[in-house]
Amino acid sequence: MGSFGMLARRVVETEMPVIVQIQQLIRGAKNAVSLAQGVVHWKPPEQALDKVKKLVEEPSVSCYGADEGLPELREALTRKLRQENNLNKSSVMVTAGANQAFVNLVLTLCDAGDSVVMFAPYYFNAYMSFQMTGVTKILVGPSNPETLYPDADWLEKTLLETNPVPKLVSVVNPGNPSGTYIPEPLLKRISDICKNAGCRLFVDNTYEYFMYDGLEHSCLEGDHIVNIFSFSKAYGMASWICNLFSALNMILYGLMQIAYPTEVEGLATQLLKVQDNIPICASLISQRLALHSLEVGPEWVQERVKDLVKNREIVIEALSPLGEGSVQGGEGAIYLWATLPGKYTDDFKVVHWLAHRHGVVMIPGSACGCPGHLRVSFGGLMENDCRAAADRLKRGLEELVKHGLVQ
Ligand SMILES: Cc1ncc(COP(=O)(O)O)c(C=O)c1O
């Protein structure tokens, strides 16, 4: 292991974050534009920012708050969950980002050596969260090749045949990296399979508002289900995580159901140990911003999401040189999933080539467990900039298909 000898094997053996590699690529390529990172192009609501500006001088926002979150925010979120998500028995904990919520949960529920389930293409950060906490038996299931929906038949068989039963199954709805949503009957079936096997289900609802073409996002509730949400995309709060403050999210756990009452109650208590040792509490000023953003309401978010449909069209057109059937997903979230011509299994190479020769950057599918693909994000640029990036992408793909990776 050489110079790695002093480092934890858990971390050394964790994948390198693809986002860090892509940020380096963008810095190294001249004037490259990004269709890579999963971000939106808007900032938080003006009204909410104005209220928070006035709070900056208040001593209370510089103190620690309750570990589980500001009581007013938790109350507002509980109401929102009832009204919008039909989650009536869930409690809320506020964390510094959905990624932190995920790590908190894995630390609380899994031991090193446990097995867990994901579906390819998977969300790379969730995969890394398992690896870096010592959960290395990651069973990666297939998705339907046509729809990219998680394969529930495979799940049923795998949970029956794996002993001990995997601790949890993780899905993202709608998906990162594919943008595919999980229709309610399928989500229900996945949930029933998990419940019957005695396994938990994590549902990451980060993109709950990002649904297109009249499709609707839905949530399920149950002792065995944990729902994760995020303010980062919907309310444009992503950089509040990096800039001193944290974007806020919540993790939810059913409290009063009869199947596992003591264990479920235990979950709340155990989660606080992890929370108290990582952020203690999510930044109070960010929690206030989240609270005031919630007051502005989901219509504010939906208004912005509606306009992303144009970006999606522009990017689909740019991907057309790849040929019919090579673009999938995009019913939700901010992503399209593209298949490269068969010989380009080394998608990192294609991504580097597109960045340096054509000035446009995407995420290679191999970071999501599927070599030979690209994840293209259409949320981060305003329409005109998106069009300019898409022109570069189209020219690049035309050249790739006709002439290969010419230098
Ligand atoms: C599915 C999914 N979950 C979680 C996150 C991270 O969210 P947060 O900024 O709230 O940590 C992202 C960000 O891209 C995501 O796509």
Tab-separated table of C-alpha atoms and ligand atoms in Angstrom:
chain	number	residue	atom	x	y	z
A	1	MET	CA	0.000	0.000	0.000
A	2	GLY	CA	3.161	2.224	0.091
A	3	SER	CA	2.462	5.802	1.130
A	4	PHE	CA	-1.194	4.862	1.711
A	5	GLY	CA	-0.057	2.832	4.731
A	6	MET	CA	-0.997	5.557	7.208
A	7	LEU	CA	-4.440	6.072	5.734
A	8	ALA	CA	-7.685	4.260	6.430
A	9	ARG	CA	-8.251	1.482	3.906
A	10	ARG	CA	-11.982	2.345	3.924
A	11	VAL	CA	-11.226	5.740	2.438
A	12	VAL	CA	-8.309	4.759	0.218
A	13	GLU	CA	-10.520	2.108	-1.361
A	14	THR	CA	-13.408	4.545	-1.896
A	15	GLU	CA	-13.842	5.813	-5.468
A	16	MET	CA	-12.389	9.227	-6.247
A	17	PRO	CA	-15.279	11.723	-6.367
A	18	VAL	CA	-16.105	12.176	-10.028
A	19	ILE	CA	-17.198	15.760	-9.386
A	20	VAL	CA	-13.698	16.642	-8.148
A	21	GLN	CA	-12.164	15.060	-11.265
A	22	ILE	CA	-14.584	16.967	-13.469
A	23	GLN	CA	-13.893	20.261	-11.698
A	24	GLN	CA	-10.186	19.699	-12.379
A	25	LEU	CA	-10.968	18.917	-16.004
A	26	ILE	CA	-12.985	22.138	-16.368
A	27	ARG	CA	-10.140	24.187	-14.862
A	28	GLY	CA	-7.628	22.549	-17.215
A	29	ALA	CA	-9.664	22.901	-20.420
A	30	LYS	CA	-9.767	26.325	-22.054
A	31	ASN	CA	-13.182	28.053	-21.709
A	32	ALA	CA	-15.029	24.800	-21.177
A	33	VAL	CA	-18.719	25.039	-20.293
A	34	SER	CA	-20.345	22.571	-17.970
A	35	LEU	CA	-23.266	20.263	-18.546
A	36	ALA	CA	-21.766	18.185	-15.762
A	37	GLN	CA	-22.596	19.171	-12.209
A	38	GLY	CA	-26.115	18.684	-10.899
A	39	VAL	CA	-26.993	22.268	-10.075
A	40	VAL	CA	-29.762	24.725	-10.941
A	41	HIS	CA	-29.183	28.176	-12.370
A	42	TRP	CA	-31.279	30.073	-9.803
A	43	LYS	CA	-30.524	31.392	-6.334
A	44	PRO	CA	-32.861	31.270	-3.316
A	45	PRO	CA	-36.060	33.396	-3.357
A	46	GLU	CA	-35.329	37.125	-3.058
A	47	GLN	CA	-37.928	37.580	-0.283
A	48	ALA	CA	-36.253	34.854	1.773
A	49	LEU	CA	-32.766	36.285	1.217
A	50	ASP	CA	-33.958	39.744	2.284
A	51	LYS	CA	-35.279	38.383	5.563
A	52	VAL	CA	-32.074	36.489	6.234
A	53	LYS	CA	-29.866	39.523	5.521
A	54	LYS	CA	-31.500	41.233	8.473
A	55	LEU	CA	-30.722	38.268	10.711
A	56	VAL	CA	-26.986	38.193	10.130
A	57	GLU	CA	-26.233	40.541	13.050
A	58	GLU	CA	-28.448	38.649	15.474
A	59	PRO	CA	-26.340	36.821	18.088
A	60	SER	CA	-28.675	33.807	18.134
A	61	VAL	CA	-27.772	32.734	14.597
A	62	SER	CA	-24.119	32.420	15.595
A	63	CYS	CA	-24.883	29.883	18.325
A	64	TYR	CA	-25.518	26.176	18.081
A	65	GLY	CA	-29.139	25.155	17.713
A	66	ALA	CA	-30.996	21.933	18.412
A	67	ASP	CA	-29.225	18.956	16.820
A	68	GLU	CA	-32.355	17.778	15.019
A	69	GLY	CA	-33.107	21.213	13.580
A	70	LEU	CA	-34.826	24.505	14.347
A	71	PRO	CA	-38.240	23.674	15.880
A	72	GLU	CA	-40.063	26.183	13.611
A	73	LEU	CA	-38.439	24.683	10.538
A	74	ARG	CA	-39.240	21.129	11.604
A	75	GLU	CA	-42.851	22.153	12.183
A	76	ALA	CA	-43.072	23.806	8.777
A	77	LEU	CA	-41.506	20.747	7.155
A	78	THR	CA	-43.869	18.403	8.959
A	79	ARG	CA	-46.796	20.432	7.569
A	80	LYS	CA	-45.269	20.420	4.098
A	81	LEU	CA	-44.809	16.646	4.241
A	82	ARG	CA	-48.440	16.146	5.180
A	83	GLN	CA	-49.808	18.527	2.584
A	84	GLU	CA	-47.532	17.804	-0.338
A	85	ASN	CA	-46.139	14.317	0.181
A	86	ASN	CA	-48.890	12.526	2.078
A	87	LEU	CA	-46.377	11.624	4.798
A	88	ASN	CA	-48.380	11.816	8.001
A	89	LYS	CA	-46.446	9.817	10.563
A	90	SER	CA	-42.911	10.850	9.800
A	91	SER	CA	-40.580	12.928	11.937
A	92	VAL	CA	-38.020	15.297	10.572
A	93	MET	CA	-34.344	15.831	11.184
A	94	VAL	CA	-32.498	18.658	9.482
A	95	THR	CA	-28.987	17.918	8.239
A	96	ALA	CA	-26.324	19.836	6.349
A	97	GLY	CA	-27.304	18.483	2.959
A	98	ALA	CA	-28.915	15.319	1.633
A	99	ASN	CA	-25.483	13.752	1.257
A	100	GLN	CA	-24.879	14.234	4.975
A	101	ALA	CA	-28.314	12.777	5.703
A	102	PHE	CA	-27.319	9.710	3.705
A	103	VAL	CA	-24.007	9.282	5.537
A	104	ASN	CA	-25.756	9.772	8.916
A	105	LEU	CA	-28.189	7.032	8.012
A	106	VAL	CA	-25.553	4.591	6.784
A	107	LEU	CA	-23.468	5.150	9.924
A	108	THR	CA	-26.549	4.602	12.074
A	109	LEU	CA	-28.010	1.581	10.314
A	110	CYS	CA	-25.119	-0.370	8.795
A	111	ASP	CA	-22.114	-2.193	10.169
A	112	ALA	CA	-18.974	-2.773	8.130
A	113	GLY	CA	-19.525	-6.075	6.356
A	114	ASP	CA	-23.281	-5.601	5.886
A	115	SER	CA	-24.613	-5.778	2.371
A	116	VAL	CA	-26.742	-3.111	0.693
A	117	VAL	CA	-28.519	-2.774	-2.645
A	118	MET	CA	-28.443	-0.097	-5.350
A	119	PHE	CA	-29.461	-0.028	-9.007
A	120	ALA	CA	-27.238	0.950	-11.924
A	121	PRO	CA	-26.905	3.595	-13.085
A	122	TYR	CA	-26.504	4.714	-9.467
A	123	TYR	CA	-25.881	8.022	-7.691
A	124	PHE	CA	-22.096	8.046	-7.228
A	125	ASN	CA	-22.121	9.807	-3.836
A	126	ALA	CA	-24.424	7.188	-2.325
A	127	TYR	CA	-22.052	4.467	-3.569
A	128	MET	CA	-19.083	6.285	-2.024
A	129	SER	CA	-20.943	6.794	1.272
A	130	PHE	CA	-21.243	3.026	1.584
A	131	GLN	CA	-17.616	2.413	0.645
A	132	MET	CA	-16.152	4.966	3.025
A	133	THR	CA	-18.145	3.649	5.978
A	134	GLY	CA	-16.876	0.102	5.376
A	135	VAL	CA	-20.028	-1.199	3.696
A	136	THR	CA	-18.291	-2.807	0.754
A	137	LYS	CA	-20.786	-5.518	-0.181
A	138	ILE	CA	-22.750	-3.315	-2.529
A	139	LEU	CA	-25.091	-5.441	-4.630
A	140	VAL	CA	-25.764	-3.471	-7.789
A	141	GLY	CA	-28.969	-4.477	-9.551
A	142	PRO	CA	-29.950	-3.799	-13.138
A	143	SER	CA	-32.496	-1.346	-14.447
A	144	ASN	CA	-34.924	-2.122	-17.239
A	145	PRO	CA	-32.956	-1.421	-20.456
A	146	GLU	CA	-35.939	0.343	-22.055
A	147	THR	CA	-37.276	2.409	-19.143
A	148	LEU	CA	-34.326	2.457	-16.738
A	149	TYR	CA	-36.737	1.576	-13.892
A	150	PRO	CA	-35.137	-0.490	-11.085
A	151	ASP	CA	-35.638	-4.209	-11.779
A	152	ALA	CA	-38.036	-5.331	-9.026
A	153	ASP	CA	-37.918	-9.007	-10.073
A	154	TRP	CA	-34.165	-9.029	-9.588
A	155	LEU	CA	-34.625	-7.323	-6.220
A	156	GLU	CA	-37.145	-9.889	-5.022
A	157	LYS	CA	-34.896	-12.791	-6.002
A	158	THR	CA	-31.763	-11.171	-4.563
A	159	LEU	CA	-33.328	-10.358	-1.185
A	160	LEU	CA	-34.654	-13.928	-0.961
A	161	GLU	CA	-31.325	-15.485	-1.856
A	162	THR	CA	-28.925	-13.261	0.096
A	163	ASN	CA	-28.145	-14.367	3.593
A	164	PRO	CA	-27.996	-12.386	5.809
A	165	VAL	CA	-30.566	-10.140	4.159
A	166	PRO	CA	-29.103	-6.841	2.919
A	167	LYS	CA	-29.590	-3.991	5.388
A	168	LEU	CA	-31.094	-1.569	2.950
A	169	VAL	CA	-32.079	-0.787	-0.598
A	170	SER	CA	-31.371	2.689	-1.933
A	171	VAL	CA	-33.245	4.385	-4.796
A	172	VAL	CA	-33.390	7.939	-6.112
A	173	ASN	CA	-36.746	9.232	-7.356
A	174	PRO	CA	-36.628	10.884	-9.838
A	175	GLY	CA	-33.192	9.586	-10.574
A	176	ASN	CA	-29.686	10.841	-10.587
A	177	PRO	CA	-28.008	10.106	-13.031
A	178	SER	CA	-30.783	9.045	-15.379
A	179	GLY	CA	-33.617	11.504	-14.661
A	180	THR	CA	-35.971	8.506	-14.697
A	181	TYR	CA	-38.803	8.577	-12.184
A	182	ILE	CA	-40.209	5.568	-10.346
A	183	PRO	CA	-43.965	5.199	-10.969
A	184	GLU	CA	-45.960	4.766	-7.765
A	185	PRO	CA	-46.995	1.104	-8.353
A	186	LEU	CA	-43.352	0.147	-8.863
A	187	LEU	CA	-42.226	2.103	-5.803
A	188	LYS	CA	-44.956	0.320	-3.833
A	189	ARG	CA	-43.762	-3.058	-5.110
A	190	ILE	CA	-40.138	-2.282	-4.201
A	191	SER	CA	-41.316	-1.173	-0.764
A	192	ASP	CA	-43.333	-4.385	-0.238
A	193	ILE	CA	-40.393	-6.534	-1.311
A	194	CYS	CA	-38.167	-4.719	1.210
A	195	LYS	CA	-40.747	-4.975	3.979
A	196	ASN	CA	-41.315	-8.693	3.428
A	197	ALA	CA	-37.572	-9.330	3.461
A	198	GLY	CA	-37.007	-7.251	6.620
A	199	CYS	CA	-34.885	-4.695	4.834
A	200	ARG	CA	-35.045	-0.896	4.904
A	201	LEU	CA	-35.764	1.281	1.890
A	202	PHE	CA	-34.081	4.670	1.434
A	203	VAL	CA	-35.771	6.960	-1.064
A	204	ASP	CA	-33.853	10.055	-2.071
A	205	ASN	CA	-36.438	12.641	-3.169
A	206	THR	CA	-33.965	15.453	-3.844
A	207	TYR	CA	-35.699	16.182	-7.178
A	208	GLU	CA	-39.306	15.854	-5.963
A	209	TYR	CA	-40.397	19.057	-7.744
A	210	PHE	CA	-38.478	18.310	-10.918
A	211	MET	CA	-41.107	16.394	-12.864
A	212	TYR	CA	-42.091	16.994	-16.490
A	213	ASP	CA	-44.758	16.037	-19.019
A	214	GLY	CA	-47.566	15.921	-16.436
A	215	LEU	CA	-45.914	13.125	-14.417
A	216	GLU	CA	-46.287	13.226	-10.655
A	217	HIS	CA	-43.821	12.417	-7.939
A	218	SER	CA	-45.085	10.370	-4.999
A	219	CYS	CA	-43.756	9.255	-1.626
A	220	LEU	CA	-44.446	6.207	0.510
A	221	GLU	CA	-44.458	5.912	4.254
A	222	GLY	CA	-43.709	2.931	6.501
A	223	ASP	CA	-41.547	1.744	9.379
A	224	HIS	CA	-38.988	0.436	6.982
A	225	ILE	CA	-38.860	3.555	4.773
A	226	VAL	CA	-36.626	6.587	5.163
A	227	ASN	CA	-37.255	9.521	2.848
A	228	ILE	CA	-34.539	12.064	2.123
A	229	PHE	CA	-35.228	15.543	0.747
A	230	SER	CA	-33.053	18.509	-0.163
A	231	PHE	CA	-33.294	22.286	-0.435
A	232	SER	CA	-30.193	22.476	-2.641
A	233	LYS	CA	-31.864	22.210	-6.026
A	234	ALA	CA	-35.458	23.289	-5.444
A	235	TYR	CA	-34.593	26.521	-3.650
A	236	GLY	CA	-31.199	27.086	-5.274
A	237	MET	CA	-29.346	26.619	-1.984
A	238	ALA	CA	-26.551	24.296	-3.159
A	239	SER	CA	-23.665	26.666	-2.586
A	240	TRP	CA	-24.855	27.485	0.916
A	241	ILE	CA	-23.190	24.191	1.806
A	242	CYS	CA	-19.780	25.260	0.487
A	243	ASN	CA	-20.017	28.899	1.516
A	244	LEU	CA	-19.834	28.628	5.229
A	245	PHE	CA	-23.516	27.799	5.517
A	246	SER	CA	-25.166	24.491	4.842
A	247	ALA	CA	-28.063	23.733	2.608
A	248	LEU	CA	-30.709	22.034	4.593
A	249	ASN	CA	-32.449	18.808	4.216
A	250	MET	CA	-34.338	16.461	6.287
A	251	ILE	CA	-34.363	12.826	6.960
A	252	LEU	CA	-37.564	11.288	8.068
A	253	TYR	CA	-38.302	8.279	10.101
A	254	GLY	CA	-41.632	6.687	10.938
A	255	LEU	CA	-42.105	6.814	14.710
A	256	MET	CA	-45.345	5.257	15.716
A	257	GLN	CA	-45.842	2.191	13.629
A	258	ILE	CA	-46.256	-1.162	15.206
A	259	ALA	CA	-43.930	-3.435	13.261
A	260	TYR	CA	-40.631	-2.299	14.790
A	261	PRO	CA	-41.630	0.173	17.496
A	262	THR	CA	-38.551	0.009	19.661
A	263	GLU	CA	-36.155	-0.131	16.785
A	264	VAL	CA	-37.784	2.813	15.075
A	265	GLU	CA	-37.731	4.848	18.253
A	266	GLY	CA	-34.091	3.799	18.643
A	267	LEU	CA	-33.300	5.119	15.211
A	268	ALA	CA	-34.153	8.683	16.213
A	269	THR	CA	-31.913	8.479	19.275
A	270	GLN	CA	-29.010	6.826	17.471
A	271	LEU	CA	-29.118	9.312	14.619
A	272	LEU	CA	-28.508	12.109	17.103
A	273	LYS	CA	-25.147	10.581	18.043
A	274	VAL	CA	-23.969	10.840	14.462
A	275	GLN	CA	-25.458	14.297	13.984
A	276	ASP	CA	-23.836	15.615	17.172
A	277	ASN	CA	-20.422	14.470	15.977
A	278	ILE	CA	-20.557	15.843	12.455
A	279	PRO	CA	-22.246	19.244	12.129
A	280	ILE	CA	-23.818	19.318	15.669
A	281	CYS	CA	-26.597	21.199	13.941
A	282	ALA	CA	-27.095	22.506	10.439
A	283	SER	CA	-26.175	26.197	10.193
A	284	LEU	CA	-28.910	28.303	11.774
A	285	ILE	CA	-28.820	31.054	9.186
A	286	SER	CA	-29.316	28.438	6.489
A	287	GLN	CA	-32.190	26.933	8.435
A	288	ARG	CA	-33.798	30.391	8.605
A	289	LEU	CA	-33.319	30.783	4.872
A	290	ALA	CA	-34.949	27.400	4.345
A	291	LEU	CA	-37.865	28.389	6.558
A	292	HIS	CA	-38.441	31.656	4.685
A	293	SER	CA	-38.060	29.852	1.348
A	294	LEU	CA	-40.774	27.400	2.387
A	295	GLU	CA	-43.029	30.401	3.114
A	296	VAL	CA	-42.569	31.497	-0.493
A	297	GLY	CA	-43.954	28.100	-1.444
A	298	PRO	CA	-43.572	25.340	-4.020
A	299	GLU	CA	-45.156	27.414	-6.813
A	300	TRP	CA	-41.963	29.480	-6.854
A	301	VAL	CA	-39.963	26.303	-7.513
A	302	GLN	CA	-42.452	24.897	-10.039
A	303	GLU	CA	-42.315	28.129	-12.026
A	304	ARG	CA	-38.566	27.687	-12.488
A	305	VAL	CA	-38.706	23.957	-13.125
A	306	LYS	CA	-41.281	24.537	-15.891
A	307	ASP	CA	-38.712	26.538	-17.841
A	308	LEU	CA	-36.188	23.696	-17.718
A	309	VAL	CA	-38.275	21.802	-20.285
A	310	LYS	CA	-36.801	24.081	-22.961
A	311	ASN	CA	-33.264	23.236	-21.820
A	312	ARG	CA	-34.114	19.558	-21.922
A	313	GLU	CA	-35.291	19.871	-25.547
A	314	ILE	CA	-32.149	21.748	-26.519
A	315	VAL	CA	-29.910	19.074	-24.994
A	316	ILE	CA	-31.912	16.191	-26.498
A	317	GLU	CA	-31.415	17.788	-29.915
A	318	ALA	CA	-27.685	18.129	-29.241
A	319	LEU	CA	-27.457	14.422	-28.441
A	320	SER	CA	-29.153	13.419	-31.722
A	321	PRO	CA	-25.891	12.460	-33.510
A	322	LEU	CA	-25.749	9.443	-31.183
A	323	GLY	CA	-28.710	7.996	-33.055
A	324	GLU	CA	-32.176	6.803	-32.256
A	325	GLY	CA	-32.759	5.177	-28.879
A	326	SER	CA	-29.483	6.405	-27.427
A	327	VAL	CA	-31.013	9.074	-25.168
A	328	GLN	CA	-33.056	7.962	-22.168
A	329	GLY	CA	-34.488	9.321	-18.942
A	330	GLY	CA	-35.205	12.978	-18.345
A	331	GLU	CA	-38.819	12.527	-17.217
A	332	GLY	CA	-37.684	14.142	-14.012
A	333	ALA	CA	-34.654	15.629	-12.225
A	334	ILE	CA	-32.194	17.590	-14.390
A	335	TYR	CA	-30.479	14.782	-16.273
A	336	LEU	CA	-30.460	12.915	-19.550
A	337	TRP	CA	-28.723	9.590	-19.937
A	338	ALA	CA	-26.953	8.974	-23.240
A	339	THR	CA	-25.405	5.808	-24.657
A	340	LEU	CA	-22.158	6.251	-26.585
A	341	PRO	CA	-21.398	4.185	-29.699
A	342	GLY	CA	-20.409	0.638	-28.635
A	343	LYS	CA	-16.641	0.999	-28.981
A	344	TYR	CA	-16.464	3.886	-26.471
A	345	THR	CA	-16.601	1.968	-23.216
A	346	ASP	CA	-13.866	4.300	-21.912
A	347	ASP	CA	-16.247	7.185	-21.357
A	348	PHE	CA	-13.689	9.137	-19.283
A	349	LYS	CA	-11.605	9.346	-22.460
A	350	VAL	CA	-14.585	10.671	-24.429
A	351	VAL	CA	-15.367	13.201	-21.701
A	352	HIS	CA	-11.745	14.449	-21.718
A	353	TRP	CA	-11.777	14.689	-25.508
A	354	LEU	CA	-15.043	16.634	-25.568
A	355	ALA	CA	-13.724	19.005	-22.908
A	356	HIS	CA	-10.394	19.748	-24.581
A	357	ARG	CA	-11.460	19.699	-28.229
A	358	HIS	CA	-15.031	20.992	-28.024
A	359	GLY	CA	-15.134	22.894	-24.725
A	360	VAL	CA	-18.056	21.070	-23.129
A	361	VAL	CA	-18.046	18.815	-20.079
A	362	MET	CA	-20.303	15.995	-18.834
A	363	ILE	CA	-20.191	13.169	-16.313
A	364	PRO	CA	-18.935	9.785	-17.564
A	365	GLY	CA	-21.410	6.948	-16.986
A	366	SER	CA	-18.710	4.706	-15.520
A	367	ALA	CA	-18.849	6.880	-12.372
A	368	CYS	CA	-22.420	5.590	-12.009
A	369	GLY	CA	-21.561	1.934	-12.656
A	370	CYS	CA	-22.319	2.040	-16.405
A	371	PRO	CA	-19.305	2.512	-18.699
A	372	GLY	CA	-20.037	3.752	-22.209
A	373	HIS	CA	-22.550	6.408	-21.168
A	374	LEU	CA	-22.795	10.111	-20.424
A	375	ARG	CA	-24.857	11.921	-17.819
A	376	VAL	CA	-25.854	15.319	-19.168
A	377	SER	CA	-27.242	17.923	-16.778
A	378	PHE	CA	-29.603	20.559	-18.192
A	379	GLY	CA	-30.330	22.481	-14.977
A	380	GLY	CA	-27.274	24.659	-14.453
A	381	LEU	CA	-27.458	27.081	-17.376
A	382	MET	CA	-29.984	29.695	-18.474
A	383	GLU	CA	-31.523	28.978	-21.870
A	384	ASN	CA	-29.050	30.968	-24.020
A	385	ASP	CA	-26.006	29.541	-22.287
A	386	CYS	CA	-27.512	26.080	-22.476
A	387	ARG	CA	-27.975	26.554	-26.222
A	388	ALA	CA	-24.319	27.576	-26.619
A	389	ALA	CA	-23.166	24.530	-24.631
A	390	ALA	CA	-25.491	22.284	-26.629
A	391	ASP	CA	-24.037	23.587	-29.932
A	392	ARG	CA	-20.599	22.525	-28.768
A	393	LEU	CA	-21.920	19.158	-27.657
A	394	LYS	CA	-23.639	18.514	-30.970
A	395	ARG	CA	-20.544	19.424	-32.997
A	396	GLY	CA	-18.442	17.198	-30.750
A	397	LEU	CA	-20.752	14.207	-31.055
A	398	GLU	CA	-21.032	14.616	-34.838
A	399	GLU	CA	-17.254	14.484	-35.051
A	400	LEU	CA	-17.033	11.556	-32.632
A	401	VAL	CA	-19.536	9.508	-34.636
A	402	LYS	CA	-18.037	10.350	-38.058
A	403	HIS	CA	-14.316	10.483	-37.345
A	404	GLY	CA	-13.667	9.203	-33.825
A	405	LEU	CA	-11.466	10.818	-31.188
A	406	VAL	CA	-9.411	12.826	-33.667
A	407	GLN	CA	-6.767	15.178	-32.238
B	1	LIG	C1	-29.830	12.373	-5.741
B	1	LIG	C2	-29.065	13.383	-4.968
B	1	LIG	N1	-29.024	13.296	-3.632
B	1	LIG	C3	-28.334	14.180	-2.902
B	1	LIG	C4	-27.641	15.209	-3.484
B	1	LIG	C5	-26.867	16.150	-2.633
B	1	LIG	O1	-27.734	17.105	-2.126
B	1	LIG	P1	-27.277	18.132	-0.986
B	1	LIG	O2	-26.717	19.308	-1.706
B	1	LIG	O3	-28.562	18.439	-0.298
B	1	LIG	O4	-26.304	17.425	-0.132
B	1	LIG	C6	-27.652	15.349	-4.872
B	1	LIG	C7	-26.875	16.408	-5.538
B	1	LIG	O5	-26.580	16.373	-6.713
B	1	LIG	C8	-28.389	14.402	-5.631
B	1	LIG	O6	-28.434	14.489	-6.967
